[in-house]
Amino acid sequence: MFGLDFHKLHNHLFPRRYNEVTGMPVNGQGAPDYPVVNPESPRSGVHLCRETIFTSGSLAFICYAKNMFSNGGETPTGVKVCLKITAGIKKGRGSYGSTRVFGETISFECALQDLVGIWRVLRGRAPRYSLWLPLPGATPKALDVKCQPEASDPYYLAVSEGDLSISVPFNEGAAVAFQAVMLAVVRVLYPHLDLQAAISLLDGALNFPVKGDDRPTASNVDLVSDEFEPDLRSEGDEDVPPGLRKTIYAVCLNRWPAKRKDVAQYIQRNATKRPAQRIVDSANSGDFTELDKIAGYLDGRSK
């Protein structure tokens, strides 16, 4: 994989014109004039490199590139390069779900900040990273990757979309292969970095908080005092509408690592619209503090 010519790939995917005298890039360039990725089928992306494993299911980490279009138009606006993760369900003895054969797969296109969060787990710097994607007009997706050193396979990745859930354990060898793909994503985006510089860049990013990482939950830290009571009502506010009630449930069961159904039901019963929306917005940004406090409050009441 590291035989890839990252400079050549980058220049093809992100074409720029340069001043012939100074060598400086020409400013003010717009979108590309043609789909630079897969021109014969511009709506389909390409796999620049990938690593796939098969255990209880299939799991692929992909350095992925695709054309970007605005509002369903036909004119490309640019190119996206990202880490794509695809998981499939095992279908009978010796066969696995795949997009072409069974269609029972879930795929994520991860932002760079999510790549850093997953890298953190695979490097042993954090026990867990969770990602929840609310998609307009579509079923939300959830991803959870964690390190479990006591298990025979010390890593575990789970994804869900609606009623479909897929979980795949994997070993240290697969973790190394997946890290290699993640490095490829960084080097396609930043070809001036050599391999060691790319590793140092990602390791250096671990000094900063990453959304969805190993935040404390009510199960492992005392977040509430005896006087705490959740502030879930706003004077003059309306009741939680049905759509927001469903979102609360999805956030508590999919986005939040603690996955507490009782917390979702408590919020649905007791909150008005504005506080409920505040909790949802915080959780979507990776801040589960208020959910953790409510869980601690409920745990304290049950003692």
Coordinates of C-alpha atoms in Angstrom, one line a residue:
M1 CA 0.0 0.0 0.0
F2 CA 2.8 2.4 0.8
G3 CA 3.9 2.0 -2.8
L4 CA 1.2 4.5 -3.6
D5 CA 2.5 7.7 -5.0
F6 CA 0.8 10.1 -2.7
H7 CA 1.9 13.3 -4.4
K8 CA 0.6 12.0 -7.8
L9 CA -2.7 10.9 -6.2
H10 CA -3.1 14.3 -4.5
N11 CA -2.3 16.3 -7.6
H12 CA -4.8 14.2 -9.6
L13 CA -7.6 14.5 -7.0
F14 CA -7.0 18.1 -6.2
P15 CA -5.8 19.7 -9.4
R16 CA -4.3 23.2 -9.2
R17 CA -2.6 25.5 -11.7
Y18 CA 0.7 27.0 -10.9
N19 CA 2.5 30.2 -12.1
E20 CA 5.2 29.0 -14.5
V21 CA 7.6 31.7 -13.3
T22 CA 7.2 31.6 -9.5
G23 CA 5.9 28.1 -9.1
M24 CA 3.2 29.5 -6.7
P25 CA -0.4 28.2 -7.0
V26 CA -2.8 30.4 -8.8
N27 CA -5.5 31.7 -6.5
G28 CA -9.2 31.9 -7.2
Q29 CA -9.6 28.5 -8.9
G30 CA -13.2 27.2 -8.8
A31 CA -14.6 23.6 -8.9
P32 CA -13.1 21.1 -11.3
D33 CA -14.4 21.1 -14.9
Y34 CA -15.0 17.3 -14.9
P35 CA -15.3 14.5 -12.4
V36 CA -11.7 13.6 -11.5
V37 CA -12.7 10.4 -9.7
N38 CA -14.1 7.5 -11.9
P39 CA -15.2 9.7 -14.9
E40 CA -17.0 6.8 -16.5
S41 CA -19.2 6.4 -13.4
P42 CA -18.8 9.7 -11.5
R43 CA -21.4 8.9 -8.8
S44 CA -19.3 5.9 -7.7
G45 CA -16.3 6.4 -5.5
V46 CA -13.0 4.4 -5.7
H47 CA -11.0 2.5 -3.2
L48 CA -7.4 3.8 -3.2
C49 CA -6.5 1.0 -0.8
R50 CA -8.3 -1.2 1.6
E51 CA -7.8 -3.9 4.3
T52 CA -10.5 -6.5 5.0
I53 CA -10.9 -9.1 7.7
F54 CA -13.4 -11.9 8.2
T55 CA -14.2 -13.1 11.7
S56 CA -17.8 -13.2 13.0
G57 CA -18.5 -10.8 10.2
S58 CA -16.6 -8.8 7.5
L59 CA -14.9 -5.6 8.3
A60 CA -13.1 -3.3 5.9
F61 CA -11.1 -0.1 6.4
I62 CA -10.9 1.8 3.1
C63 CA -9.0 4.9 1.9
Y64 CA -11.9 6.2 -0.2
A65 CA -12.2 9.0 -2.8
K66 CA -15.4 10.3 -4.5
N67 CA -16.6 13.3 -6.4
M68 CA -18.8 15.8 -4.6
F69 CA -21.9 17.3 -6.2
S70 CA -24.1 20.2 -5.1
N71 CA -27.8 19.5 -4.4
G72 CA -28.0 16.6 -6.8
G73 CA -26.5 18.5 -9.7
E74 CA -24.3 17.0 -12.4
T75 CA -21.4 19.4 -12.1
P76 CA -18.7 18.3 -9.6
T77 CA -17.8 20.7 -6.9
G78 CA -14.7 18.9 -5.6
V79 CA -13.4 15.6 -4.3
K80 CA -13.7 14.0 -0.9
V81 CA -11.0 11.7 0.5
C82 CA -11.9 10.0 3.8
L83 CA -11.7 6.8 5.8
K84 CA -14.6 4.5 4.9
I85 CA -15.5 1.6 7.2
T86 CA -17.8 -1.1 5.9
A87 CA -19.1 -4.0 8.1
G88 CA -21.1 -7.0 6.8
I89 CA -23.0 -9.9 8.4
K90 CA -21.9 -13.5 8.1
K91 CA -24.4 -15.4 5.9
G92 CA -24.2 -19.1 6.4
R93 CA -21.1 -21.2 6.5
G94 CA -18.1 -19.7 4.8
S95 CA -19.9 -16.7 3.2
Y96 CA -20.2 -13.1 4.3
G97 CA -22.6 -10.3 3.5
S98 CA -21.3 -7.9 0.9
T99 CA -22.8 -5.0 -1.0
R100 CA -22.8 -6.9 -4.3
V101 CA -24.2 -10.2 -3.0
F102 CA -26.4 -9.7 0.0
G103 CA -26.6 -6.0 0.6
E104 CA -26.6 -6.5 4.4
T105 CA -23.8 -4.1 5.1
I106 CA -23.4 -0.8 7.0
S107 CA -20.9 1.8 5.8
F108 CA -19.5 5.0 7.4
E109 CA -17.6 7.8 5.8
C110 CA -15.6 9.1 8.7
A111 CA -14.5 12.7 9.1
L112 CA -10.9 13.4 10.0
Q113 CA -11.7 14.0 13.6
D114 CA -13.4 10.5 13.7
L115 CA -10.3 9.0 12.2
V116 CA -8.3 10.5 15.0
G117 CA -10.7 9.1 17.6
I118 CA -10.5 5.6 16.1
W119 CA -6.7 5.8 15.8
R120 CA -6.6 6.6 19.5
V121 CA -8.4 3.4 20.4
L122 CA -6.2 1.2 18.0
R123 CA -3.1 2.8 19.4
G124 CA -4.1 1.9 23.0
R125 CA -4.5 5.5 24.1
A126 CA -8.3 5.3 24.8
P127 CA -10.6 2.4 25.6
R128 CA -13.5 3.5 23.3
Y129 CA -14.8 5.8 20.6
S130 CA -18.4 6.2 19.7
L131 CA -20.0 8.0 16.7
W132 CA -23.6 8.7 15.9
L133 CA -24.7 10.1 12.6
P134 CA -28.2 11.7 12.4
L135 CA -29.0 11.7 8.7
P136 CA -31.7 14.0 7.3
G137 CA -34.5 11.9 6.0
A138 CA -32.7 8.7 6.7
T139 CA -32.2 6.2 9.6
P140 CA -29.4 7.3 12.0
K141 CA -26.2 5.3 12.0
A142 CA -24.1 4.4 15.1
L143 CA -20.5 3.2 15.3
D144 CA -18.7 2.0 18.5
V145 CA -15.1 0.8 18.5
K146 CA -13.4 -0.3 21.7
C147 CA -10.4 -2.0 23.2
Q148 CA -11.0 -5.0 25.4
P149 CA -7.6 -6.3 26.5
E150 CA -9.0 -9.3 28.4
A151 CA -10.6 -10.8 25.3
S152 CA -9.0 -13.2 22.9
D153 CA -9.6 -10.6 20.2
P154 CA -8.6 -7.3 21.9
Y155 CA -10.5 -5.0 19.6
Y156 CA -14.2 -4.8 18.8
L157 CA -16.2 -2.7 16.3
A158 CA -20.0 -2.5 16.3
V159 CA -22.2 -0.6 13.9
S160 CA -26.0 -0.2 13.6
E161 CA -28.5 1.2 11.3
G162 CA -32.2 0.9 12.1
D163 CA -32.9 -2.8 13.0
L164 CA -29.6 -4.0 11.5
S165 CA -26.7 -4.4 13.9
I166 CA -23.2 -5.8 13.1
S167 CA -20.4 -6.5 15.5
V168 CA -16.9 -7.7 14.5
P169 CA -14.0 -8.5 16.9
F170 CA -10.5 -8.3 15.6
N171 CA -6.9 -8.9 16.7
E172 CA -3.7 -6.9 16.9
G173 CA -2.7 -7.8 13.3
A174 CA -5.9 -6.4 11.9
A175 CA -5.5 -3.3 14.0
V176 CA -2.1 -2.7 12.5
A177 CA -3.5 -3.1 9.0
F178 CA -6.3 -0.7 9.7
Q179 CA -3.9 1.9 11.0
A180 CA -2.0 1.6 7.7
V181 CA -5.1 2.5 5.8
M182 CA -5.7 5.5 8.1
L183 CA -2.2 6.7 7.5
A184 CA -2.9 6.4 3.7
V185 CA -5.9 8.8 4.1
V186 CA -3.7 11.3 5.9
R187 CA -0.9 11.1 3.3
V188 CA -3.3 11.4 0.3
L189 CA -4.6 14.6 1.9
Y190 CA -1.2 15.8 3.0
P191 CA 1.4 14.3 0.6
H192 CA 4.2 16.5 1.9
L193 CA 4.2 14.4 5.1
D194 CA 6.3 11.3 5.1
L195 CA 5.2 8.2 7.0
Q196 CA 6.8 9.1 10.3
A197 CA 5.5 12.6 10.1
A198 CA 2.0 11.3 9.5
I199 CA 2.3 9.0 12.5
S200 CA 3.6 11.9 14.6
L201 CA 0.8 14.1 13.5
L202 CA -1.9 11.7 14.5
D203 CA -0.2 10.8 17.8
G204 CA 0.2 14.5 18.5
A205 CA -3.5 15.0 17.9
L206 CA -4.1 12.8 20.9
N207 CA -3.1 15.6 23.2
F208 CA -6.4 17.3 22.5
P209 CA -9.9 16.1 23.4
V210 CA -11.7 14.0 20.8
K211 CA -15.5 13.9 20.6
G212 CA -16.9 10.5 21.5
D213 CA -13.8 9.2 23.2
D214 CA -13.4 7.8 26.7
R215 CA -15.6 10.3 28.6
P216 CA -16.6 9.2 32.1
T217 CA -20.1 7.8 32.5
A218 CA -22.3 7.5 35.5
S219 CA -21.3 3.8 35.9
N220 CA -17.6 4.6 36.7
V221 CA -17.6 8.1 38.3
D222 CA -19.7 9.9 40.8
L223 CA -21.1 12.8 38.9
V224 CA -24.0 13.8 41.1
S225 CA -24.5 15.0 44.6
D226 CA -27.5 14.1 46.8
E227 CA -29.0 17.5 46.1
F228 CA -28.9 17.1 42.3
E229 CA -32.2 16.9 40.4
P230 CA -32.4 17.0 36.6
D231 CA -33.6 20.3 35.2
L232 CA -35.9 19.1 32.4
R233 CA -38.7 21.6 32.3
S234 CA -38.8 25.1 31.0
E235 CA -41.7 27.4 32.0
G236 CA -44.1 28.1 29.2
D237 CA -42.5 25.5 27.0
E238 CA -44.4 22.9 25.0
D239 CA -44.4 19.1 25.5
V240 CA -41.8 17.1 23.6
P241 CA -43.1 16.4 20.1
P242 CA -43.3 12.8 18.8
G243 CA -40.3 13.3 16.4
L244 CA -38.1 14.6 19.2
R245 CA -39.2 11.7 21.5
K246 CA -37.9 9.2 18.9
T247 CA -34.6 11.2 18.7
I248 CA -34.2 11.1 22.4
Y249 CA -34.6 7.3 22.4
A250 CA -32.1 6.9 19.5
V251 CA -29.5 9.1 21.2
C252 CA -29.7 7.3 24.5
L253 CA -29.6 3.8 22.9
N254 CA -27.2 4.4 20.0
R255 CA -25.1 7.5 20.4
W256 CA -24.5 7.4 24.2
P257 CA -22.0 4.7 25.2
A258 CA -24.0 3.9 28.4
K259 CA -27.1 3.0 26.3
R260 CA -29.7 3.4 29.1
K261 CA -33.3 2.9 28.1
D262 CA -34.5 4.0 31.5
V263 CA -32.8 7.4 31.0
A264 CA -34.5 7.8 27.6
Q265 CA -37.9 7.0 29.1
Y266 CA -37.3 9.4 32.1
I267 CA -36.5 12.3 29.7
Q268 CA -39.5 11.4 27.5
R269 CA -41.8 11.5 30.5
N270 CA -40.5 14.5 32.3
A271 CA -38.9 16.9 29.9
T272 CA -40.4 19.8 27.9
K273 CA -39.2 20.6 24.3
R274 CA -36.3 23.0 24.9
P275 CA -34.4 21.1 27.6
A276 CA -34.9 17.8 25.6
Q277 CA -33.5 19.5 22.5
R278 CA -30.5 20.8 24.5
I279 CA -29.7 17.3 25.7
V280 CA -30.0 15.9 22.1
D281 CA -27.7 18.7 20.7
S282 CA -25.1 18.1 23.4
A283 CA -25.1 14.4 22.8
N284 CA -24.7 14.8 19.1
S285 CA -21.7 17.0 19.7
G286 CA -20.2 14.2 21.9
D287 CA -21.0 15.8 25.3
F288 CA -22.9 13.2 27.4
T289 CA -22.5 15.0 30.8
E290 CA -26.2 15.7 31.3
L291 CA -27.2 12.1 30.3
D292 CA -24.6 10.8 32.7
K293 CA -25.9 13.0 35.5
I294 CA -29.5 11.8 34.9
A295 CA -28.3 8.2 35.0
G296 CA -26.5 8.9 38.3
Y297 CA -29.7 10.5 39.7
L298 CA -31.8 7.5 38.7
D299 CA -29.2 5.1 40.1
G300 CA -29.3 7.1 43.4
R301 CA -33.1 7.0 43.6
S302 CA -33.1 3.2 43.2
K303 CA -30.7 2.6 46.2

